[in-house]
Coordinates of N, CA and C in Angstrom, one line a residue:
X844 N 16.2 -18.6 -1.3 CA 16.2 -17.1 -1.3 C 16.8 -16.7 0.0
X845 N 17.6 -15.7 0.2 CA 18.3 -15.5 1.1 C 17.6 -14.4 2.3
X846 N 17.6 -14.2 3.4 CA 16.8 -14.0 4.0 C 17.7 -12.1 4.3
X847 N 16.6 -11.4 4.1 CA 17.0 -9.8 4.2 C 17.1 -9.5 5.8
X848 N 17.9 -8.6 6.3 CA 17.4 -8.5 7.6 C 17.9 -6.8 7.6
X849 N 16.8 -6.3 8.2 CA 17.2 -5.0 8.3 C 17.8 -4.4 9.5
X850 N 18.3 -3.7 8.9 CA 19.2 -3.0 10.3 C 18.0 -1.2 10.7
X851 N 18.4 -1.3 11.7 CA 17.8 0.8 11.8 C 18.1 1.7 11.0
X852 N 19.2 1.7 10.7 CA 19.6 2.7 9.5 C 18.9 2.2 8.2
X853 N 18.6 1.2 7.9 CA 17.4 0.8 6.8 C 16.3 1.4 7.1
X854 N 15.7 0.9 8.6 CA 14.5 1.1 8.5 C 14.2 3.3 8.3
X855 N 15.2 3.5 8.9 CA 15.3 5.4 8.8 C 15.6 5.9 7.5
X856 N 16.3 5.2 6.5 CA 16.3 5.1 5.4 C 14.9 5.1 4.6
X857 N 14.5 4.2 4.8 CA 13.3 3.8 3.9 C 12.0 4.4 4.4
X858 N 11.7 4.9 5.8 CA 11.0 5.9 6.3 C 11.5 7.4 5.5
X859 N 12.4 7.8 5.6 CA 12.7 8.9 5.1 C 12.9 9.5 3.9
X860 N 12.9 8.3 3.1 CA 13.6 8.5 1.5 C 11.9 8.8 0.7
X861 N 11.9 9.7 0.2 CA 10.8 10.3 -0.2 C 11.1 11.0 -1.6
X862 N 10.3 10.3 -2.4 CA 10.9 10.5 -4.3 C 10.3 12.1 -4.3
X863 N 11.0 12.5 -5.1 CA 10.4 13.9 -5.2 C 9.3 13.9 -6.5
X864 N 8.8 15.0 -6.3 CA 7.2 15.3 -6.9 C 7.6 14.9 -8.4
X865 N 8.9 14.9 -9.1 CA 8.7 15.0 -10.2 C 8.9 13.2 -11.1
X866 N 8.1 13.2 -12.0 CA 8.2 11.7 -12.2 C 7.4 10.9 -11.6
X867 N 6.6 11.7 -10.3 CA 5.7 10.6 -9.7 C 4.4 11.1 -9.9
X868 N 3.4 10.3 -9.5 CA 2.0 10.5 -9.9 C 0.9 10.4 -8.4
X869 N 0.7 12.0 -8.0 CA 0.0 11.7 -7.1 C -1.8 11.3 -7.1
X870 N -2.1 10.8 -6.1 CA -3.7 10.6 -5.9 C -4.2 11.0 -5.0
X871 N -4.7 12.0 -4.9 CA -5.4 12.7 -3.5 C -6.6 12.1 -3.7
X872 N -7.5 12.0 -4.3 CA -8.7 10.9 -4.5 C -8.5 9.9 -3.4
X873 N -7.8 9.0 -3.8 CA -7.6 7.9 -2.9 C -6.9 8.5 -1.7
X874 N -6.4 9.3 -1.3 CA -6.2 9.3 0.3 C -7.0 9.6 1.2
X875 N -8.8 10.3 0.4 CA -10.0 10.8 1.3 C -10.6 9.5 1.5
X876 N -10.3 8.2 0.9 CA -10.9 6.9 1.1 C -10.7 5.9 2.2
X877 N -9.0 6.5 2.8 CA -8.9 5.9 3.7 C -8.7 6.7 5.2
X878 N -8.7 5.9 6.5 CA -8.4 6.7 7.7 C -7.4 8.1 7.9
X879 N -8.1 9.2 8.4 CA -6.7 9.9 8.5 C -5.7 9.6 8.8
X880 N -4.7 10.5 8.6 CA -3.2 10.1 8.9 C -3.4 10.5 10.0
X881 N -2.2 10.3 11.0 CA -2.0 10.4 12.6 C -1.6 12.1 12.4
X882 N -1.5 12.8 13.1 CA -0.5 14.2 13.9 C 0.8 13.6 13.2
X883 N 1.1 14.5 12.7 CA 3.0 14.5 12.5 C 3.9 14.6 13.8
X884 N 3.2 15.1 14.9 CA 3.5 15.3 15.9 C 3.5 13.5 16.5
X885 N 3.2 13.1 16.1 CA 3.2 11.3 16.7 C 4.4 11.0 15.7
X886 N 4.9 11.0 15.1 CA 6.2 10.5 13.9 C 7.3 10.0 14.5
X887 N 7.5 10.7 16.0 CA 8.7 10.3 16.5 C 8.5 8.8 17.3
X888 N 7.3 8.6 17.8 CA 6.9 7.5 17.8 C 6.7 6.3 17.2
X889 N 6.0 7.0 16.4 CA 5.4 5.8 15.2 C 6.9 5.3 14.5
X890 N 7.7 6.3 14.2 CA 9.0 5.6 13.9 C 9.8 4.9 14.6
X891 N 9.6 4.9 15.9 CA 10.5 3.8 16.8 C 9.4 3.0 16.7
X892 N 8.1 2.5 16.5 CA 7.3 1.6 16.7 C 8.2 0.4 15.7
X893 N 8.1 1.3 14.3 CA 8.5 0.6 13.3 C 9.2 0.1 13.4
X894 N 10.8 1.1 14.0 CA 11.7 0.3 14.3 C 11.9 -1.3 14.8
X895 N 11.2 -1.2 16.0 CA 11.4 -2.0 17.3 C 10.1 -3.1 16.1
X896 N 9.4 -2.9 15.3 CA 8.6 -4.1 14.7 C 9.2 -4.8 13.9
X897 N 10.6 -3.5 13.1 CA 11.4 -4.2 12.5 C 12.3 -5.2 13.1
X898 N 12.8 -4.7 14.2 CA 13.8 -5.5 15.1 C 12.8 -6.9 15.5
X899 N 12.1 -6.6 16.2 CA 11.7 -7.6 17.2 C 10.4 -8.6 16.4
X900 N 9.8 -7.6 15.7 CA 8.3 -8.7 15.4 C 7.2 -7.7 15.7
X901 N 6.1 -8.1 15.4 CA 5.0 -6.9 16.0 C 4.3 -8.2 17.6
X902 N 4.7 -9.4 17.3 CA 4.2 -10.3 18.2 C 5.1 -9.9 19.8
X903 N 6.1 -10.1 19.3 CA 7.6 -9.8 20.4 C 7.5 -8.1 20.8
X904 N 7.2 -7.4 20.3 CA 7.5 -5.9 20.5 C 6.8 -5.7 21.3
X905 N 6.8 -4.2 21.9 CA 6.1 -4.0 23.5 C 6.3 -2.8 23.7
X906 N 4.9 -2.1 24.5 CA 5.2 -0.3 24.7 C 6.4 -0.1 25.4
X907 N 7.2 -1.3 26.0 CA 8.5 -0.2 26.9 C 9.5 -0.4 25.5
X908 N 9.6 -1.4 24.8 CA 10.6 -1.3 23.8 C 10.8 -0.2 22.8
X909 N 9.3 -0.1 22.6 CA 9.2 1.4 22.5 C 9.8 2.4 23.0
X910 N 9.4 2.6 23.4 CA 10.3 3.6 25.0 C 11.4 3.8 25.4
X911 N 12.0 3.0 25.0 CA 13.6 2.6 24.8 C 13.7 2.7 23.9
X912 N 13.6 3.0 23.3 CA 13.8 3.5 21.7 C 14.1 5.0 21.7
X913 N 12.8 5.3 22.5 CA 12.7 6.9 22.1 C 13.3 7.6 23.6
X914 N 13.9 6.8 24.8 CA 14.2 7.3 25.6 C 13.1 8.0 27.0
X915 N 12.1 7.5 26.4 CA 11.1 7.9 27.5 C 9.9 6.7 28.1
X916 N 9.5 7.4 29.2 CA 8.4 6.1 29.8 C 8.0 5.6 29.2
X917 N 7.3 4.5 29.7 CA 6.1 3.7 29.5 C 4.8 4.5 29.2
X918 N 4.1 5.0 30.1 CA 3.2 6.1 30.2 C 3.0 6.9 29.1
X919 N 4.3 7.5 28.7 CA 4.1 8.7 27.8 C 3.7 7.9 26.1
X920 N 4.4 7.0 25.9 CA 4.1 6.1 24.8 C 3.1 6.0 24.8
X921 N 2.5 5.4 25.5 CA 1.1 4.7 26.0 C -0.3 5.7 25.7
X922 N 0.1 7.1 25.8 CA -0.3 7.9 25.6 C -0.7 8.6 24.4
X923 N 0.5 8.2 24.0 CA 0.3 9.4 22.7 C -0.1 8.5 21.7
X924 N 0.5 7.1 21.6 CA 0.1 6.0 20.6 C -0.6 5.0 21.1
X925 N -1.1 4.4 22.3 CA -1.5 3.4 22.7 C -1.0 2.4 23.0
X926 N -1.3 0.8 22.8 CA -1.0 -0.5 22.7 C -0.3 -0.5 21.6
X927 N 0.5 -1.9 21.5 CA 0.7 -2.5 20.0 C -0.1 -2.4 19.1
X928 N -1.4 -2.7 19.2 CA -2.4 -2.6 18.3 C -3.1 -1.5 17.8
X929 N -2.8 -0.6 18.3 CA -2.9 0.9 18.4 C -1.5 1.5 17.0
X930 N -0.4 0.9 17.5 CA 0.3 1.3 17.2 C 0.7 0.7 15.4
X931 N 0.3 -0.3 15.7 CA 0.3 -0.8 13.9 C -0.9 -0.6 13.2
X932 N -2.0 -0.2 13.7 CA -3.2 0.7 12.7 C -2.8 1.9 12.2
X933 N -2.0 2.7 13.7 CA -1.4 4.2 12.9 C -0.6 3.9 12.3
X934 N 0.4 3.1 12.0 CA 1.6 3.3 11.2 C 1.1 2.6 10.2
X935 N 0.0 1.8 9.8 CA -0.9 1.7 8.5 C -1.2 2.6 7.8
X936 N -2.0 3.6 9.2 CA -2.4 4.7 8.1 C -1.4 5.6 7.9
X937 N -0.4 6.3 8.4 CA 0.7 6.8 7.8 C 0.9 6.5 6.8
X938 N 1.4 5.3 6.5 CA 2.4 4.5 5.6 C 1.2 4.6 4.4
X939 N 0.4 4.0 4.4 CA -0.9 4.4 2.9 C -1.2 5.9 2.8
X940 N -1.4 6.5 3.8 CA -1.6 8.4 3.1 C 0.0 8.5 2.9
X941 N 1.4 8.3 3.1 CA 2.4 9.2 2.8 C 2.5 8.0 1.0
X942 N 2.4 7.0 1.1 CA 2.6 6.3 -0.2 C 1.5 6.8 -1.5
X943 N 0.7 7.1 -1.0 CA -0.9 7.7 -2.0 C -0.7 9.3 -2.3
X944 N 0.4 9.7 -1.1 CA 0.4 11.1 -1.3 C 1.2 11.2 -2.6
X945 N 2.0 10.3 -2.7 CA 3.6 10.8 -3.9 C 3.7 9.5 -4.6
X946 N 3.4 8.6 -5.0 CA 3.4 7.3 -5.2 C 4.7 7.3 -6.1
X947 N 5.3 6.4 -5.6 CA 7.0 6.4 -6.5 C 6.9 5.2 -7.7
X948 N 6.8 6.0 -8.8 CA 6.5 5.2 -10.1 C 6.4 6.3 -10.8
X949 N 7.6 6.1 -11.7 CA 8.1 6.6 -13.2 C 7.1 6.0 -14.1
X950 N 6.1 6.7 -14.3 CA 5.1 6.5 -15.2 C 5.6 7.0 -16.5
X951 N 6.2 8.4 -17.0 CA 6.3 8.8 -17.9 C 5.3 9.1 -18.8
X952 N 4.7 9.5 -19.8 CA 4.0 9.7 -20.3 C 3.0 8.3 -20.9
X953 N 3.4 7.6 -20.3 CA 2.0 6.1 -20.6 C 0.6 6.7 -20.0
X954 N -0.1 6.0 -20.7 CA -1.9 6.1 -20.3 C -2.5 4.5 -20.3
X955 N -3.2 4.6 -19.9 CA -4.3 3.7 -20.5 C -3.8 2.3 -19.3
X956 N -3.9 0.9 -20.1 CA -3.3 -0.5 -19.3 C -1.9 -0.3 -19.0
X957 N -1.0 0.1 -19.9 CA 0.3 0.2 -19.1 C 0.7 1.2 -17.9
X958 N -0.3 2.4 -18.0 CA -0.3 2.7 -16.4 C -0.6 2.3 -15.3
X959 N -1.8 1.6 -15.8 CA -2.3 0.5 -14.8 C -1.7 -0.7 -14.2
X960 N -0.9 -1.5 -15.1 CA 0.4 -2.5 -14.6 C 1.5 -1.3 -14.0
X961 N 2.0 -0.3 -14.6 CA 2.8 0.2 -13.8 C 2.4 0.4 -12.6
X962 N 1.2 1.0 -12.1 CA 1.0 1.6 -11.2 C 1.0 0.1 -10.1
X963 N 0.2 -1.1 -10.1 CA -0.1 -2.2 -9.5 C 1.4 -2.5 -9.1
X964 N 2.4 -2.5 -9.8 CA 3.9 -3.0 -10.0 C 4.7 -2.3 -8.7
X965 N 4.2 -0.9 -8.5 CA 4.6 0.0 -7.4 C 4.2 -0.2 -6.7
X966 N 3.0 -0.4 -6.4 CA 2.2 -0.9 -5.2 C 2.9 -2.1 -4.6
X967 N 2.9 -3.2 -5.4 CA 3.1 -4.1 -4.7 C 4.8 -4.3 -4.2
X968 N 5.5 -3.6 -5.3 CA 7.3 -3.5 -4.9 C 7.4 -2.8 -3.5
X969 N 6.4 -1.4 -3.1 CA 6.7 -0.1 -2.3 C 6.4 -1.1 -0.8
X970 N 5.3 -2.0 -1.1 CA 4.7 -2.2 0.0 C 5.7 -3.8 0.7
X971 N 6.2 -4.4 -0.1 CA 7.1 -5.2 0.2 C 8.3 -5.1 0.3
X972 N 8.5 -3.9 0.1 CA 9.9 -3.2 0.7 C 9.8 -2.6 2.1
X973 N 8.5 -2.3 2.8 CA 8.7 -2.1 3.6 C 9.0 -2.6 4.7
X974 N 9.9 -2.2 5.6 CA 10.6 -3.5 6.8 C 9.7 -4.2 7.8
X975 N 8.6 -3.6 8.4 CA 7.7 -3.8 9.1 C 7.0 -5.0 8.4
X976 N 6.7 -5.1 7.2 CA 6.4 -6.2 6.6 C 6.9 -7.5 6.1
X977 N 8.4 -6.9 5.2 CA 9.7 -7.9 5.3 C 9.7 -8.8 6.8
X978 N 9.4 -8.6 7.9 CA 9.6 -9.0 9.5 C 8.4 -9.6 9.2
X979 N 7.3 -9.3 8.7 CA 5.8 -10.3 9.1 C 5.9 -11.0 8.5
X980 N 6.4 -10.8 7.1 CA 6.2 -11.8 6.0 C 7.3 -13.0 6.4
X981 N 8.6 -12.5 6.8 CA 9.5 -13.8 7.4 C 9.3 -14.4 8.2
X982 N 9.0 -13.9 9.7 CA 9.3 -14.5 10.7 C 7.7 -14.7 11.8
X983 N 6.7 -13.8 10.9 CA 5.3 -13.6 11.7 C 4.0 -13.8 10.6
X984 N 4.4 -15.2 9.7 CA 3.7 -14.6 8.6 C 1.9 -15.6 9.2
X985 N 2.0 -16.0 10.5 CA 0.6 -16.5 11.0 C -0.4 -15.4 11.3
X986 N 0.4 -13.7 11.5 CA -0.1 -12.4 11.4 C -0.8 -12.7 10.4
X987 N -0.9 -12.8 9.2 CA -1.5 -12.1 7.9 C -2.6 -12.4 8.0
X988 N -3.2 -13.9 8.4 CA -4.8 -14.3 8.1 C -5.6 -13.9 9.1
X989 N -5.1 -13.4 10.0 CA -6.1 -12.4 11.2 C -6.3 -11.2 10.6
X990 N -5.3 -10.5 10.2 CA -5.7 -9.2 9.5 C -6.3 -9.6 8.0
X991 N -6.0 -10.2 7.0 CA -6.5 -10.5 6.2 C -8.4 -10.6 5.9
X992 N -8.5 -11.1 6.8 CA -9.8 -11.1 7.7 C -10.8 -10.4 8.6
X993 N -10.2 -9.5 9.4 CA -10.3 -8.8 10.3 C -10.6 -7.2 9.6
X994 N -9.5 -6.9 9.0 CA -8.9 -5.7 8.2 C -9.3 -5.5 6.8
X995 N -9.3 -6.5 5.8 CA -8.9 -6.6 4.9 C -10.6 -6.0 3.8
X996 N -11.6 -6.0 4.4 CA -12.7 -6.2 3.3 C -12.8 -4.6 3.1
X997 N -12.8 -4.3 4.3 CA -13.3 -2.4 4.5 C -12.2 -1.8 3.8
X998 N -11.0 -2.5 4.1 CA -9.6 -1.2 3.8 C -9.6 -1.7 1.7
X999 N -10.5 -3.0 1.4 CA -10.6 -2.7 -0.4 C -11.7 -1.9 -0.4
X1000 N -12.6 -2.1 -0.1 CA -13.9 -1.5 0.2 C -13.6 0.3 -0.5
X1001 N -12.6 0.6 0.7 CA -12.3 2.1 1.0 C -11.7 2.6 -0.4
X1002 N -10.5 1.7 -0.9 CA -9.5 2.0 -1.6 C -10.1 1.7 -2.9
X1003 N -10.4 0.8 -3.1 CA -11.8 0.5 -4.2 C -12.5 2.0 -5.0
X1004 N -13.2 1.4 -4.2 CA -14.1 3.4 -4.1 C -13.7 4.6 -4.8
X1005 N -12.7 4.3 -4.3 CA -11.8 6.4 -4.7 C -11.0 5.7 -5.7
X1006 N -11.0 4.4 -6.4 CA -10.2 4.1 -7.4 C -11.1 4.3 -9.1
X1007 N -12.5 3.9 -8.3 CA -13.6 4.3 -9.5 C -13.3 5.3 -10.2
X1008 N -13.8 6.9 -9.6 CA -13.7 7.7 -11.1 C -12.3 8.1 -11.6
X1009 N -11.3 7.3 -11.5 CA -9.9 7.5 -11.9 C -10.2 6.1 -13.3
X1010 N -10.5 5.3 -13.3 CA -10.9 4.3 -14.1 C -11.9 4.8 -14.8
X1011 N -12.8 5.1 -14.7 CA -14.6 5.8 -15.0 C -13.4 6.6 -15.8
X1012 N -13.1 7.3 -15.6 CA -12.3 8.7 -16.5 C -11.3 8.0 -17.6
X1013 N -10.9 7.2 -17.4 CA -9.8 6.3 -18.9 C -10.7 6.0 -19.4
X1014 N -11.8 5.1 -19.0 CA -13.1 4.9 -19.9 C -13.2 5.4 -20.6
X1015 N -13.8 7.0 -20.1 CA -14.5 7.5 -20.9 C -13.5 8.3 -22.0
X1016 N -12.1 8.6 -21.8 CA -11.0 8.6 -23.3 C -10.9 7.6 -24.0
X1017 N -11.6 6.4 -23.8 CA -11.2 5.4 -24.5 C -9.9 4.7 -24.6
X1018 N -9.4 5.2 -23.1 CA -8.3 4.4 -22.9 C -8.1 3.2 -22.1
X1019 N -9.0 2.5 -21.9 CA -9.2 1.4 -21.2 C -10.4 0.9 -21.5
X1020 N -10.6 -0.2 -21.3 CA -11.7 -1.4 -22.0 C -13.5 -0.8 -21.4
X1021 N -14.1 -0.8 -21.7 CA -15.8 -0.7 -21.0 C -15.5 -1.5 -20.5
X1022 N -16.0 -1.5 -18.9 CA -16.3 -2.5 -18.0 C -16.9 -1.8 -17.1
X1023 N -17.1 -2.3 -15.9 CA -17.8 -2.1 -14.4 C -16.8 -1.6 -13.7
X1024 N -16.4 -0.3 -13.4 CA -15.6 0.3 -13.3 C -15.6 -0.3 -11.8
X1025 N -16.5 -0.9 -11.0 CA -16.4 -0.9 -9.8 C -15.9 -2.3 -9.7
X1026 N -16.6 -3.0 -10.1 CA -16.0 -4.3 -10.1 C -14.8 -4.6 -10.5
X1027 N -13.9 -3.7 -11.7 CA -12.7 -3.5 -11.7 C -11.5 -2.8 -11.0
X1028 N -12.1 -1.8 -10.3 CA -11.2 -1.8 -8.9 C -11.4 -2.8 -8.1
X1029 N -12.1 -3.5 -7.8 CA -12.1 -4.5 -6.6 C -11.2 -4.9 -6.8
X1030 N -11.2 -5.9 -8.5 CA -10.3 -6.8 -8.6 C -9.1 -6.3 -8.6
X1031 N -8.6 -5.2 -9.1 CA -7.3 -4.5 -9.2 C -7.0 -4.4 -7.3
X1032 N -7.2 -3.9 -6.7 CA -7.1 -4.0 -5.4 C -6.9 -5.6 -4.7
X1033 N -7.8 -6.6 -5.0 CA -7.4 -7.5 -4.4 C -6.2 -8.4 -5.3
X1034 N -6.3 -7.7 -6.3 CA -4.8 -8.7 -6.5 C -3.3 -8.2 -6.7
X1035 N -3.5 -6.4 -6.1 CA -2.6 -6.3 -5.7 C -2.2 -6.9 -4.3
X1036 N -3.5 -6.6 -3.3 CA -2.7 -7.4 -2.1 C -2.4 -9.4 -2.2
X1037 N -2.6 -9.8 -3.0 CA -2.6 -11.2 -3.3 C -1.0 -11.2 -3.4
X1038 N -1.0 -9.9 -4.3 CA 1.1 -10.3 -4.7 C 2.1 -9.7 -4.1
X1039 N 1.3 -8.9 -2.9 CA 1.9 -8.3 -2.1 C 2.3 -9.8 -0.9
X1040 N 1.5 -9.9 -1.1 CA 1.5 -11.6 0.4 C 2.5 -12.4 -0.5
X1041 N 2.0 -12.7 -2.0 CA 2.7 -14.1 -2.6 C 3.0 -13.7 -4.0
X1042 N 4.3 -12.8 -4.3 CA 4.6 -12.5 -5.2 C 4.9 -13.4 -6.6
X1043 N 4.7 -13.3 -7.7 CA 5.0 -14.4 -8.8 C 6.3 -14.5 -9.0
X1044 N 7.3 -15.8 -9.5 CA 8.3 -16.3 -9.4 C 9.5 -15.5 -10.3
X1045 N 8.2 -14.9 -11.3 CA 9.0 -14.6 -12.7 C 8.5 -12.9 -12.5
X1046 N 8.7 -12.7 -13.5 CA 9.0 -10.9 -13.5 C 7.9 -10.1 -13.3
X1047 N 7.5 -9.0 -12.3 CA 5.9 -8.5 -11.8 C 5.6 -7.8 -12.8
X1048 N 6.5 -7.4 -13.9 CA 5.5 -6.7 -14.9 C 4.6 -7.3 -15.8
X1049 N 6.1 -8.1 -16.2 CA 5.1 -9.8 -16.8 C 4.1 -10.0 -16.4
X1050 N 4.5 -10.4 -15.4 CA 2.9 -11.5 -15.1 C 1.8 -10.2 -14.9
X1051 N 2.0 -9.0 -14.5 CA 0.4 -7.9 -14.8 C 0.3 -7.9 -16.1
X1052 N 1.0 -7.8 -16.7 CA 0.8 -7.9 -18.1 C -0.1 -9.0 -18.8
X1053 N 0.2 -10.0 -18.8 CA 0.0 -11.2 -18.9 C -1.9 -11.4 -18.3
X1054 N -1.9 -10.8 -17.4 CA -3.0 -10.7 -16.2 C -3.8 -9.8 -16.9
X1055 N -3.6 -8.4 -16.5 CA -4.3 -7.4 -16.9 C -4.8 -7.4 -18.5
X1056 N -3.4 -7.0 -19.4 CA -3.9 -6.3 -20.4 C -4.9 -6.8 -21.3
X1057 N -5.3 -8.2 -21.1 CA -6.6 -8.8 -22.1 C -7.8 -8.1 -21.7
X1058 N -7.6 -7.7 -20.4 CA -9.1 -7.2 -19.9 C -9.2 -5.7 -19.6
X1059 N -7.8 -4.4 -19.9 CA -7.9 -3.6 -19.6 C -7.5 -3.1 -21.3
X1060 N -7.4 -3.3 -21.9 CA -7.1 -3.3 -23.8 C -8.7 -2.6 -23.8
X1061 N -8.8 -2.0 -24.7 CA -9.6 -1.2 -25.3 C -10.1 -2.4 -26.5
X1062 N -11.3 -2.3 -26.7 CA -11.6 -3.1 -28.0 C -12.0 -2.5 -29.3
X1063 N -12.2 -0.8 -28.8 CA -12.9 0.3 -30.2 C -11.4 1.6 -29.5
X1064 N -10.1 1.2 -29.6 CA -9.5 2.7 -28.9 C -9.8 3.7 -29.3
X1065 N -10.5 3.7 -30.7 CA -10.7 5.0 -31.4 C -11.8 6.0 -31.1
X1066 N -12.5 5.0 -30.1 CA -14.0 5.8 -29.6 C -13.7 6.6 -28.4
X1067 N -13.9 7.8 -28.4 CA -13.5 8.4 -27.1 C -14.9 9.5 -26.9
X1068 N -14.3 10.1 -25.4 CA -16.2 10.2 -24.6 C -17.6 9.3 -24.6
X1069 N -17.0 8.4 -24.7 CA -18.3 7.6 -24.3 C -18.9 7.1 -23.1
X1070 N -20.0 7.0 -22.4 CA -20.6 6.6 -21.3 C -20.2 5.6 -21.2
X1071 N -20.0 5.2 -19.6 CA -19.2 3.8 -19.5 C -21.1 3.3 -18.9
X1072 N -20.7 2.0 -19.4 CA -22.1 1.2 -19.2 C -21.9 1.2 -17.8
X1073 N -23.2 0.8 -16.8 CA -23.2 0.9 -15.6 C -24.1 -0.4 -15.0
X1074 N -24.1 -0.6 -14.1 CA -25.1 -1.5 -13.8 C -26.2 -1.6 -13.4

């Protein structure tokens, strides 16, 4: 596989390019689940952060590189965003409220499991297109198992949660299988980040398909408003 490398004009690109309202499917549910976004007023920042993460690494990058980016001190960076570590929490939470705000996926009029593969399919394409990651995943990928770890139980935890009565609600149209609506977001959550880390060889819809639709298929579709069993 040949190795991508991004330039700045990518990374401004792909910060900027923002699908419009129509054709996409927002979730405001899930953006109360996770950390607020930063001030917009931090963006000029947080975008040279990205930059300089995309350039350099998040290991290699540094508040003056920063700084040089954006033409100003040490100090003032330090300030408004923090450390490195400071700096890649906000640009997390950014990057998940502006992706949750507009989520870019042509759903079209589908319901039920093929929303659900569509939707996983965006997730995991949106999130590995992003350059900050493209960089961890190539060149920093001993990063992942500290955050994986560190990060990882609370931020499904969170996303989990506000994924329930969106599932709870196909339920109860009878557009998705009875199950434990909770225990089915986990899983949906944790194997989107599974394929975000280690994508499948052959085609992502396929293999959700393949994955999902035995266990998100309806077994009675014709029963609709019914109480989803609970535990």
């Amino acid at each position: 596989m040949s190795r991508v490398q991004w330039s700045d004009d990518d990374v401004a690109l792909w910060q900027d390019g923002r699908v419009s309202a129509e054709g996409t499917l927002p979730f405001p549910t899930l953006v109360a689940g996770i950390p607020p976004p930063p001030s917009a007023q931090l963006d000029p920042y947080l975008d040279a952060a990205a930059k300089c993460f995309a350039r350099h690494g998040i290991k290699r990058a540094s508040v003056q590189d920063v700084a040089r980016e954006l033409g100003v001190n040490r100090t003032t960076v330090y300030r408004q965003i923090g450390n490195v570590d400071d700096m890649v929490r906000l640009l997390l939470a950014r990057e998940l409220h502006r992706f949750l705000a507009e989520v870019p996926l042509q759903v079209g009029p589908e319901r039920g499991p093929a929303s659900v593969v569509s939707l996983l399919a965006a997730v995991v394409r949106h999130a590995r297109s992003h350059p900050v990651l493209v960089k961890v995943l190539r060149d920093e990928p001993e990063l992942i198992g500290p955050f994986l770890v560190a990060e990882l139980p609370a931020l499904i935890n969170r996303v989990a949660s506000q994924i329930v009565p969106l599932l709870q609600w196909e339920m109860d149209q009878g557009s998705l299988a009875d199950r434990d609506p909770g225990r089915l977001a986990d899983w949906l959550v944790r194997t989107a980040v599974t394929l975000i880390v280690a994508p499948p060889p052959d085609d992502l819809e396929e293999f959700l398909s393949d994955l999902l639709l035995p266990t998100l298929v309806p077994t009675r579709p014709e029963t609709r408003g019914r109480t989803v069993r609970r535990k």
